[in-house]
Tab-separated table of C-alpha atoms and ligand atoms in Angstrom:
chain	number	residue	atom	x	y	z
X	1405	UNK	CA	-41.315	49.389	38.800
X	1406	UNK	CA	-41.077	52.689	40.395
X	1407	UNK	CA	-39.153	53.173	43.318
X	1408	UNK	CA	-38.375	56.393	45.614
X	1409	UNK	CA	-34.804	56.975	46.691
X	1410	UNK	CA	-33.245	58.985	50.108
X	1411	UNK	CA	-30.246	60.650	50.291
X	1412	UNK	CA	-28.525	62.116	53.165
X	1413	UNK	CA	-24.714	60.786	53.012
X	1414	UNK	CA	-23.077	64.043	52.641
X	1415	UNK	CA	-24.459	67.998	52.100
X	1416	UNK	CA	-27.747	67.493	50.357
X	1417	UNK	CA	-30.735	66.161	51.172
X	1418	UNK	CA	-32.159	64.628	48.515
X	1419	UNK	CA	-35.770	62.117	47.782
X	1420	UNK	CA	-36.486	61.331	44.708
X	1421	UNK	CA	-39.081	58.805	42.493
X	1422	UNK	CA	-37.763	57.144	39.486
X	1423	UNK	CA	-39.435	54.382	37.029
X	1424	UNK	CA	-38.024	51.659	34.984
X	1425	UNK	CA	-38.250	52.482	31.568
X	1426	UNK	CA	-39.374	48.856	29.498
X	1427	UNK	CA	-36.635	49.761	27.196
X	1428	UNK	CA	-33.744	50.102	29.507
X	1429	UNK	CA	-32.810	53.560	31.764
X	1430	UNK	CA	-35.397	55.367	33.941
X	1431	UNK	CA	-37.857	58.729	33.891
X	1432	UNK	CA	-37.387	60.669	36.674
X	1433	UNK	CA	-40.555	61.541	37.900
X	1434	UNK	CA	-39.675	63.465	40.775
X	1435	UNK	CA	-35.923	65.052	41.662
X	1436	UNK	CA	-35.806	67.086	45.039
X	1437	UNK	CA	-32.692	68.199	46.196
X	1438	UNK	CA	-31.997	70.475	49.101
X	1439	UNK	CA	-28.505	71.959	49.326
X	1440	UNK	CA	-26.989	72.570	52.459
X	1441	UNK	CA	-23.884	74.629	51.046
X	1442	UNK	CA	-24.884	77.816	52.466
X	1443	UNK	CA	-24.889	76.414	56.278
X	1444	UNK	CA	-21.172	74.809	55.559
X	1445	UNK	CA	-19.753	77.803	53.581
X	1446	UNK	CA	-18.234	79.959	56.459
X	1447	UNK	CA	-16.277	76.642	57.181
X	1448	UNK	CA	-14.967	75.873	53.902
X	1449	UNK	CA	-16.602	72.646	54.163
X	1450	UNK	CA	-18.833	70.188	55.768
X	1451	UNK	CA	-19.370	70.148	59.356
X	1452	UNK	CA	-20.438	66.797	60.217
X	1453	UNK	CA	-23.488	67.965	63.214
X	1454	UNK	CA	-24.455	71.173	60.851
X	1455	UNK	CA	-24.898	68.567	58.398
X	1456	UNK	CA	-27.206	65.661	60.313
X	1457	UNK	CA	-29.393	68.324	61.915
X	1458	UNK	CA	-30.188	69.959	58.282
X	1459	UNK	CA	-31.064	66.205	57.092
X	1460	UNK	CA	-33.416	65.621	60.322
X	1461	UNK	CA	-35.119	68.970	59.355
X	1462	UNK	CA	-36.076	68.740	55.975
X	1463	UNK	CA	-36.108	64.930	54.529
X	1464	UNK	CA	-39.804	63.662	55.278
X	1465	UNK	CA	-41.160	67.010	53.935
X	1466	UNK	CA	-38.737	66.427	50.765
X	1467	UNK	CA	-39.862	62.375	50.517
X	1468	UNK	CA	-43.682	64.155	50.510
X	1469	UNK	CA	-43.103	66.188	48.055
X	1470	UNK	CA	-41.022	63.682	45.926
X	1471	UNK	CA	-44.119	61.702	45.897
X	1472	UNK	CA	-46.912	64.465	45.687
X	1473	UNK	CA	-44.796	65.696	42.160
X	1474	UNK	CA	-44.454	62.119	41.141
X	1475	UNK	CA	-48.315	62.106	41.421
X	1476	UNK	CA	-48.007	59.011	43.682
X	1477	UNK	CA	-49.015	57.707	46.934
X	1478	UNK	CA	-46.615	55.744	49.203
X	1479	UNK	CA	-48.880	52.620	48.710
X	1480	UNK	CA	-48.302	52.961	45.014
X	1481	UNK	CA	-44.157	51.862	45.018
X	1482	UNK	CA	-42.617	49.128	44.570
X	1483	UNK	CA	-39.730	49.552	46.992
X	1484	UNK	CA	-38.107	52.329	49.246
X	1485	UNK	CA	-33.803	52.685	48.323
X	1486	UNK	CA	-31.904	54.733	51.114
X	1487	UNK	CA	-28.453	55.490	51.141
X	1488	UNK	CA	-26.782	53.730	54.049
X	1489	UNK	CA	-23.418	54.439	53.472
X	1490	UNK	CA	-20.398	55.072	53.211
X	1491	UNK	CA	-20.825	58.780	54.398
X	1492	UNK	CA	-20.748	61.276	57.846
X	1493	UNK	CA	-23.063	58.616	60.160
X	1494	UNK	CA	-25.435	61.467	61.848
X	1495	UNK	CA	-26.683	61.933	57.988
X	1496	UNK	CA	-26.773	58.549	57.068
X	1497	UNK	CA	-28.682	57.320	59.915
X	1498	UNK	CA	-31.327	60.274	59.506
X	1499	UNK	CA	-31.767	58.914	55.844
X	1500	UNK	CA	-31.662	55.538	56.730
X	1501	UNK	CA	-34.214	55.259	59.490
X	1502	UNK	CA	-36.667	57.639	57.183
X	1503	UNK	CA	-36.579	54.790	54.674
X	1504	UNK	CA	-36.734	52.091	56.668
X	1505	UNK	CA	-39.936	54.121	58.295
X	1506	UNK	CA	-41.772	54.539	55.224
X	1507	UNK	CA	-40.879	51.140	54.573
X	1508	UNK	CA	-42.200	49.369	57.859
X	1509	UNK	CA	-45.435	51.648	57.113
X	1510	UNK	CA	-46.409	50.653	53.805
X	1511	UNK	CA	-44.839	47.091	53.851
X	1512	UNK	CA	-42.873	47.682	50.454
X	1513	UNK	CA	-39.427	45.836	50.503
X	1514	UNK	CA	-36.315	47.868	51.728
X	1515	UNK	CA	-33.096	48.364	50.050
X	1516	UNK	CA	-29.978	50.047	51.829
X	1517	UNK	CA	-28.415	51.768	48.674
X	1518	UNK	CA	-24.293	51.557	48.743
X	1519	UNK	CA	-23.507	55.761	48.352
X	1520	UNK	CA	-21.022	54.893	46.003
X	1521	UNK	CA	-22.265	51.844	43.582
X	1522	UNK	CA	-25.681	54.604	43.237
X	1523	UNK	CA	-23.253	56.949	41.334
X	1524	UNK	CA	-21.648	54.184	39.619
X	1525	UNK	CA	-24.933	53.014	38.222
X	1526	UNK	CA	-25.842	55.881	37.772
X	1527	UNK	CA	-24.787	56.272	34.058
X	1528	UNK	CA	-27.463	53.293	33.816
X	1529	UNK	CA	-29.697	55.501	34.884
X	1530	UNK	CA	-29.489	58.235	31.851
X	1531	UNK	CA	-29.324	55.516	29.035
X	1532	UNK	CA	-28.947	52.173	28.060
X	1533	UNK	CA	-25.414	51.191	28.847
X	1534	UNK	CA	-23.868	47.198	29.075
X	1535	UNK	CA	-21.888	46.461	31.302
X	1536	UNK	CA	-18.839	46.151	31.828
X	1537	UNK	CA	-17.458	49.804	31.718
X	1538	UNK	CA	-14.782	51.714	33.092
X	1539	UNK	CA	-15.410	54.195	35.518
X	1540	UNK	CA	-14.000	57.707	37.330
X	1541	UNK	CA	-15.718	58.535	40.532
X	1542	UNK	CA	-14.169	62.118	41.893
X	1543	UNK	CA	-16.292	63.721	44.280
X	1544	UNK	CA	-15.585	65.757	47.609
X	1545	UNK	CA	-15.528	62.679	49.446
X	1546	UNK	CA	-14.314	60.165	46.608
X	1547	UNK	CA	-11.790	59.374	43.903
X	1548	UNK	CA	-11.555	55.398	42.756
X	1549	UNK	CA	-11.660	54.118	39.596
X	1550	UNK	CA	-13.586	51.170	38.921
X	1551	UNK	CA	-14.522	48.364	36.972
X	1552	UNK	CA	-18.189	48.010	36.951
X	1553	UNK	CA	-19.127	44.345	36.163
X	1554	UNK	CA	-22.301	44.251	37.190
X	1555	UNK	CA	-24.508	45.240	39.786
X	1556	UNK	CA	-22.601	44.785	43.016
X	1557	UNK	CA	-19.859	43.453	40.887
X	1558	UNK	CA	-16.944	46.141	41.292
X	1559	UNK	CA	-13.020	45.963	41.111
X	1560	UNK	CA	-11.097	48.917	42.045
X	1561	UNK	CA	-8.761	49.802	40.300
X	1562	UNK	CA	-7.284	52.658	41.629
X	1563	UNK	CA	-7.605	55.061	44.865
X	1564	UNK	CA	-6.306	58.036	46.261
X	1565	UNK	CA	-4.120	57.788	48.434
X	1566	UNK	CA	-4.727	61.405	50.420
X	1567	UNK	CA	-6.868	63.880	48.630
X	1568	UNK	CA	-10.363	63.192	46.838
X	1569	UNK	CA	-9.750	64.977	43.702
X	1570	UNK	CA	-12.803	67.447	45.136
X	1571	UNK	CA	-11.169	68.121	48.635
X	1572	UNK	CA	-7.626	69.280	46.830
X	1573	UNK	CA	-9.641	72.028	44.640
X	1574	UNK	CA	-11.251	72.885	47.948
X	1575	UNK	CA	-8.765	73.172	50.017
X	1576	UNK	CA	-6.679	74.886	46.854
X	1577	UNK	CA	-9.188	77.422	46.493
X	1578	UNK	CA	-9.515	78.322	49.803
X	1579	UNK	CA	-6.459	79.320	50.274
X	1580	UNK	CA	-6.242	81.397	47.322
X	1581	UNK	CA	-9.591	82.885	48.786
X	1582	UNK	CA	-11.896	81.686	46.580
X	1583	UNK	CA	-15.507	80.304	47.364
X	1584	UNK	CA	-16.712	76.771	48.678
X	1585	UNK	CA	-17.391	74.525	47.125
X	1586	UNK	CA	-13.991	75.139	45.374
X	1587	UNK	CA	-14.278	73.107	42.378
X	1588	UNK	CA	-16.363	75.616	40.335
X	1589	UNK	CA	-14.563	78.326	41.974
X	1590	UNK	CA	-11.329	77.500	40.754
X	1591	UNK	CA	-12.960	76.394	36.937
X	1592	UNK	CA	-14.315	80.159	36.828
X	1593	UNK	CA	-10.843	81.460	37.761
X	1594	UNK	CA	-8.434	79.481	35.357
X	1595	UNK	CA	-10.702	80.525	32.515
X	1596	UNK	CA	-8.797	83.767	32.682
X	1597	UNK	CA	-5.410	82.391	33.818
X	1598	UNK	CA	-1.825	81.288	32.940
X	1599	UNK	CA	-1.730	77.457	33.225
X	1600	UNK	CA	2.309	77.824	32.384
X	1601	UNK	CA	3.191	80.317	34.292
X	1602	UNK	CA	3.797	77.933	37.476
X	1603	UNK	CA	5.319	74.724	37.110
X	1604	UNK	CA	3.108	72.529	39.723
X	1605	UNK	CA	3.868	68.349	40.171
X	1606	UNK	CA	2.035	65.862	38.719
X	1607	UNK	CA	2.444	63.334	41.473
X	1608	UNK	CA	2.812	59.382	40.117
X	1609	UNK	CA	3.037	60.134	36.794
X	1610	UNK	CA	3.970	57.375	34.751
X	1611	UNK	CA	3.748	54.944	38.174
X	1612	UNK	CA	1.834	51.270	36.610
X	1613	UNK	CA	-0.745	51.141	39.073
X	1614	UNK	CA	-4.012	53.644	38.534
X	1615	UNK	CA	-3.485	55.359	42.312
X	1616	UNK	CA	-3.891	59.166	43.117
X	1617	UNK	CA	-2.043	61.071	45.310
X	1618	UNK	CA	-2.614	64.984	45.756
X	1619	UNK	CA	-1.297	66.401	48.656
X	1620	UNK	CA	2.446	66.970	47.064
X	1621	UNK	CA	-0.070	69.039	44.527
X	1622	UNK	CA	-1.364	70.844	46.990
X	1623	UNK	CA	1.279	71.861	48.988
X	1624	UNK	CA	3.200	72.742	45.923
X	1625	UNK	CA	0.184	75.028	45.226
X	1626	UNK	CA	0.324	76.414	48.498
X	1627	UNK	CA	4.181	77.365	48.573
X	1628	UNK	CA	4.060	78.877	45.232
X	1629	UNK	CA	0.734	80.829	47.059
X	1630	UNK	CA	3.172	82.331	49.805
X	1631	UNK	CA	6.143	83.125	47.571
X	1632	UNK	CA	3.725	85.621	45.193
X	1633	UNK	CA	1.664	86.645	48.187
X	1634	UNK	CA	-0.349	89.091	48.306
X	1635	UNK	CA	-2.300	87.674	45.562
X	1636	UNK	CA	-3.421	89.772	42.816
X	1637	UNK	CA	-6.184	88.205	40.470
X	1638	UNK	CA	-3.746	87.319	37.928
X	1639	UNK	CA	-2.407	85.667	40.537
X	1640	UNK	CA	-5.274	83.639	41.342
X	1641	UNK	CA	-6.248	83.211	38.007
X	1642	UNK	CA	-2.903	81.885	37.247
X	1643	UNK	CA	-2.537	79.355	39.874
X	1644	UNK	CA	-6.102	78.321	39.502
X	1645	UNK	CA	-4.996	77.698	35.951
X	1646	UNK	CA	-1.747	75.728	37.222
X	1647	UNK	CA	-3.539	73.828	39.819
X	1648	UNK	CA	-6.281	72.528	37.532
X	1649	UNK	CA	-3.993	71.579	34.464
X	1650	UNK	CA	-1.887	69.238	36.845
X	1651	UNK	CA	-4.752	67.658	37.755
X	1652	UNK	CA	-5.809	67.233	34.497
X	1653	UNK	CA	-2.878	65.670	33.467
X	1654	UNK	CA	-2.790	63.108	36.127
X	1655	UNK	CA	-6.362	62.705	35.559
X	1656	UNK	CA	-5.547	61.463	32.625
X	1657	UNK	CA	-2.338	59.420	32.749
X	1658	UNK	CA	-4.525	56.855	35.614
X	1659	UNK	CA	-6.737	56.520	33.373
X	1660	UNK	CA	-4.498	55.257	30.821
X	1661	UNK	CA	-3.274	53.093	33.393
X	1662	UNK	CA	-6.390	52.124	34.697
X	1663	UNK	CA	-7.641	51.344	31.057
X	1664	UNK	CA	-4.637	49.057	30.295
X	1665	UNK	CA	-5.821	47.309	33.609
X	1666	UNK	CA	-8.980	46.768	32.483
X	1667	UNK	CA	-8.146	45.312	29.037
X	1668	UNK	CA	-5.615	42.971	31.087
X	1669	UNK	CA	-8.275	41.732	33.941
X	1670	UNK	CA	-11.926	42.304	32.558
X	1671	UNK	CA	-11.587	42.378	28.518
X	1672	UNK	CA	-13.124	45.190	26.373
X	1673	UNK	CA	-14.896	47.944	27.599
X	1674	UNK	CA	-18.150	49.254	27.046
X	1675	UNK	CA	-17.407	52.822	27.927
X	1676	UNK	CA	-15.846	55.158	29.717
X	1677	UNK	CA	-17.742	56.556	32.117
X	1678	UNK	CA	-17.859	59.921	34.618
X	1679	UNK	CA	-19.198	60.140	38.020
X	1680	UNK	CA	-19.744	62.589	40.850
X	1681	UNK	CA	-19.338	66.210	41.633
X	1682	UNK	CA	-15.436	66.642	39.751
X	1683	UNK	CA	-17.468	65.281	36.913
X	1684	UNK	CA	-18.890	68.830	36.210
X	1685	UNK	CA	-15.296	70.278	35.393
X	1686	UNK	CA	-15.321	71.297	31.910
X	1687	UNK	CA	-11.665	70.971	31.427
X	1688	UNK	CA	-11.879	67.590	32.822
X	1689	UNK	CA	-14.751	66.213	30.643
X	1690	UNK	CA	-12.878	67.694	27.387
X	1691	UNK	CA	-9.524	65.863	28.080
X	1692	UNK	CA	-11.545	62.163	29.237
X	1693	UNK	CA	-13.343	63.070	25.598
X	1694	UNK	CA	-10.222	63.211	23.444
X	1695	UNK	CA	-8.624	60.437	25.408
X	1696	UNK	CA	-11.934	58.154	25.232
X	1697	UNK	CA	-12.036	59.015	21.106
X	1698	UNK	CA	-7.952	58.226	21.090
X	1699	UNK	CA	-8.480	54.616	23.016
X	1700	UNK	CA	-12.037	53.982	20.777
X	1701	UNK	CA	-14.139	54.174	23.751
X	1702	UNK	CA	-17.721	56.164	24.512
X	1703	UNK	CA	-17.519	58.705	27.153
X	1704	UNK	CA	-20.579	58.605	29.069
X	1705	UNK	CA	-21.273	61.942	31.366
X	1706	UNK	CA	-24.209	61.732	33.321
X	1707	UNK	CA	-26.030	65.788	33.013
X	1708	UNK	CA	-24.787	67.444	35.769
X	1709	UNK	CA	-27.567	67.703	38.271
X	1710	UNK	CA	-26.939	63.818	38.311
X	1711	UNK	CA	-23.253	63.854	38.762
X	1712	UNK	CA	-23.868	65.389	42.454
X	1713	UNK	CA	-25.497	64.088	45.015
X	1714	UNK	CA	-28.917	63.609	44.298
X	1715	UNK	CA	-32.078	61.283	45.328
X	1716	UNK	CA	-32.615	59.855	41.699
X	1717	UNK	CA	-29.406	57.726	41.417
X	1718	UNK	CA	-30.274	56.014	45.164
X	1719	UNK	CA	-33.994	55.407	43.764
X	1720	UNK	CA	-32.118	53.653	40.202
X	1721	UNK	CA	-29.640	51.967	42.750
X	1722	UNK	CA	-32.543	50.699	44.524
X	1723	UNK	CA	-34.506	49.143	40.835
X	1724	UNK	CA	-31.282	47.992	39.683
X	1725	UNK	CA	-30.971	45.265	43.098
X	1726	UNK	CA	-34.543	45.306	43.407
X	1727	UNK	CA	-34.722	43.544	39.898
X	1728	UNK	CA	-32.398	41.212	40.324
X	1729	UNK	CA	-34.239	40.571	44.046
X	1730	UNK	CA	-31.647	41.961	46.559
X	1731	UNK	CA	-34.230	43.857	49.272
X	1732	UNK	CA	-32.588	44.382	52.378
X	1733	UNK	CA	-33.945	43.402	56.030
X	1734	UNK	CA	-35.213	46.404	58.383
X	1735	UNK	CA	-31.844	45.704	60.566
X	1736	UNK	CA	-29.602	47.063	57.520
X	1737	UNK	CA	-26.651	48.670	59.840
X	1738	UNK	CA	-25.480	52.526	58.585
X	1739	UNK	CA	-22.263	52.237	57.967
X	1740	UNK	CA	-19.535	55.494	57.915
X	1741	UNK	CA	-17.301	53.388	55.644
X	1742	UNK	CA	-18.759	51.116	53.034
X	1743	UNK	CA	-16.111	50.015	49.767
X	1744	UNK	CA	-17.771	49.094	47.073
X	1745	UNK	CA	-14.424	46.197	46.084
X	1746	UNK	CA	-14.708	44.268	49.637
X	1747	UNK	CA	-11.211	42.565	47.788
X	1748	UNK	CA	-9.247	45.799	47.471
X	1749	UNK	CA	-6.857	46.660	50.410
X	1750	UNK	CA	-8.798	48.996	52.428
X	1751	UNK	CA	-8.151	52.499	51.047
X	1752	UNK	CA	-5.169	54.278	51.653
X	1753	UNK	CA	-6.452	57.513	53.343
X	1754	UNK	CA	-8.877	56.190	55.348
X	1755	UNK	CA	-12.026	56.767	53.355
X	1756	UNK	CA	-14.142	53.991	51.580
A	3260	KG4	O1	-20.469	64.511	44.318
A	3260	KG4	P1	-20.483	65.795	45.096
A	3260	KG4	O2	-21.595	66.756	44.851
A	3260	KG4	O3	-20.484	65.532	46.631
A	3260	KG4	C1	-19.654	64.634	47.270
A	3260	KG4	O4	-18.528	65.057	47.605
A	3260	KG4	O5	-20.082	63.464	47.452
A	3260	KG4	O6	-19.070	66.507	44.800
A	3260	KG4	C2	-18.733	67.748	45.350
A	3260	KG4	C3	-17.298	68.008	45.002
A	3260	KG4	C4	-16.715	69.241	45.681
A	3260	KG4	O7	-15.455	68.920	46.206
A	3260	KG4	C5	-16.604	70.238	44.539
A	3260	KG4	O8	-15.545	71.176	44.709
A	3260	KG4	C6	-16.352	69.331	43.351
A	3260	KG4	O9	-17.154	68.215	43.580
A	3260	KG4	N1	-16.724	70.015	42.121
A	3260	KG4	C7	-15.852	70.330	41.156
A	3260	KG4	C8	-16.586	71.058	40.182
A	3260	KG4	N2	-17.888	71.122	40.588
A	3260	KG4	C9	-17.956	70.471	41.781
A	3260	KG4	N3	-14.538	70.096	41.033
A	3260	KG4	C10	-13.914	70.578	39.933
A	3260	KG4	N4	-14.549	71.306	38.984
A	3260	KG4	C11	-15.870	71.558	39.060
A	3260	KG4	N5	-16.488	72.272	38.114
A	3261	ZN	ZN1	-21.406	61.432	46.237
């Protein structure tokens, strides 16, 4: 089964081809991805009409060449995923209506691709993995954790409440001056800071359910900004430092809390896994390591490039429902907010 995937939900366009491998997983066969940082980066972050126009530009030409490096035809798939949600609609519907296109053209069944279950499969994706595991999703636009059951089997967990995890470092690092996206920005600059030196929050600590909330983190961040303004580079480098080791630590209290939810609701765990962009954070990934060794689980982290938005977890999303027979009509709406746990309350700050 080899399937191509679309993806146009956020800030990169992204088409890619991806086969079932006999023994579980998938090859890639083709991964394009076409950032649109550069056209958002004088904003410090996305700007929704920037964003749909860059999509309408580029994606057929990306789909082509997914194919042409896959070595494929259109005629020679077995389905065509697109994102359809949850995500900023002008992008979504660009994506959307170029998959349903190619779909209606060839006569290959259709599947709308949930944004969010594609990066929680996605760990599917890069190995054989059972389920059900326990999972962190902390992107720009995201931060849930979730039980993953089974293929459009999910129970949340935990939200945020404000914040995505991603939004606080970017809104942290731009006002201590720093690049967009801020996540990697602030990473570089607490390599050479004082994590100690100032004594941020760590909201909900200790709380018993596995909710975020990060704008008492941020303005914390921002106050201590003003009272040692103007900013030296020790400066930055030490709040960086500050900033990322409270979210660290509340990183990993939820997911103690979160884990002990689990055990109580689904049983044992098959892993502990980490999703989307926050996923890259080195600092991060070392401290879900130690605690997945201290509570005997497997920490599963996707390679970077598919942590981020990319085309290859829609195409797996899109084999994973496709085997199990879930195509999708042509009249599949977009849709801006999409939760993956239609039980959960809807979440807190708006956001699916
Ligand atoms: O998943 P993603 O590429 O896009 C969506 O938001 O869906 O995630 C991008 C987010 C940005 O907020 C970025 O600052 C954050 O992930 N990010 C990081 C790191 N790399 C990217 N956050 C912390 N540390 C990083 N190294
Ligand atoms: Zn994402």
């Amino acid at each position: 089964m080899q399937v191509l995937g679309i993806e146009t939900t956020c800030d990169e366009t992204a088409a890619a081809v991806v086969r079932l491998r006999p023994g579980g997983g998938g090859d890639i066969l083709a991964d394009e991805v076409m950032s649109q940082i550069a056209a958002h980066a004088a904003y410090g972050g996305v700007v929704p009409e920037i964003a749909a126009r860059a999509h309408v530009e580029i994606v057929d030409r990306l789909a082509a060449r997914a194919l042409s490096k896959a070595g494929l035809k259109a005629g020679d798939l077995d389905g065509i995923a697109a994102a359809a949600g949850p995500g900023l609609i002008g992008g979504v519907m660009v994506g959307l209506m170029t998959g349903k296109g190619l779909a209606l053209a060839t006569g290959k069944p259709f599947v709308a691709v949930n944004h969010l279950e594609a990066h929680a499969l996605t760990a599917r994706l890069a190995g054989a993995l059972a389920f059900p595991y326990l999972l962190l999703l902390a992107s720009g636009g995201h931060t849930q954790i979730l039980a993953v059951k089974g293929v459009g089997d999910y129970e949340r967990l935990g939200a945020t409440m404000d914040d995505a995890i991603g939004e606080a470092f970017d809104k942290t690092a731009k006002l201590l001056g720093l690049a967009y996206p801020g996540g990697p920005a602030i990473e570089r600059a607490a390599l050479q800071g004082d994590a100690s030196r100032f004594d941020l929050p760590r909201p909900l600590l200790g709380r018993p359910n596995a909710d975020f909330s990060l704008s008492g983190l941020k303005t914390a961040t921002r106050l201590a900004a003003e009272a040692a303004a103007p900013l030296s580079e020790r400066d930055v480098a030490d709040l960086s430092a500050s900033f990322q080791a409270a979210i660290v630590d509340v990183i990993e209290d939820r997911m103690r809390v979160a884990l002990q939810l689990f055990r109580e609701r689904v049983g044992s765990a098959q892993a502990l896994v980490i999703a989307g962009g926050v996923a890259a954070n080195q600092a991060i990934r070392s401290t879900l390591a130690r605690f997945a060794a201290q509570t005997g689980l497997k920490l599963i982290a996707p390679p970077q490039n598919l942590c981020t938005d990319n085309g290859a977890m829609i195409a797996w999303a899109g084999i994973e429902r496709l085997r199990l027979g879930l195509a999708d009509d042509l009249s599949a709406p977009a849709r801006p907010r999409w939760p993956l746990d239609a039980k959960a309350a809807p979440a807190l700050n708006g956001k699916a």
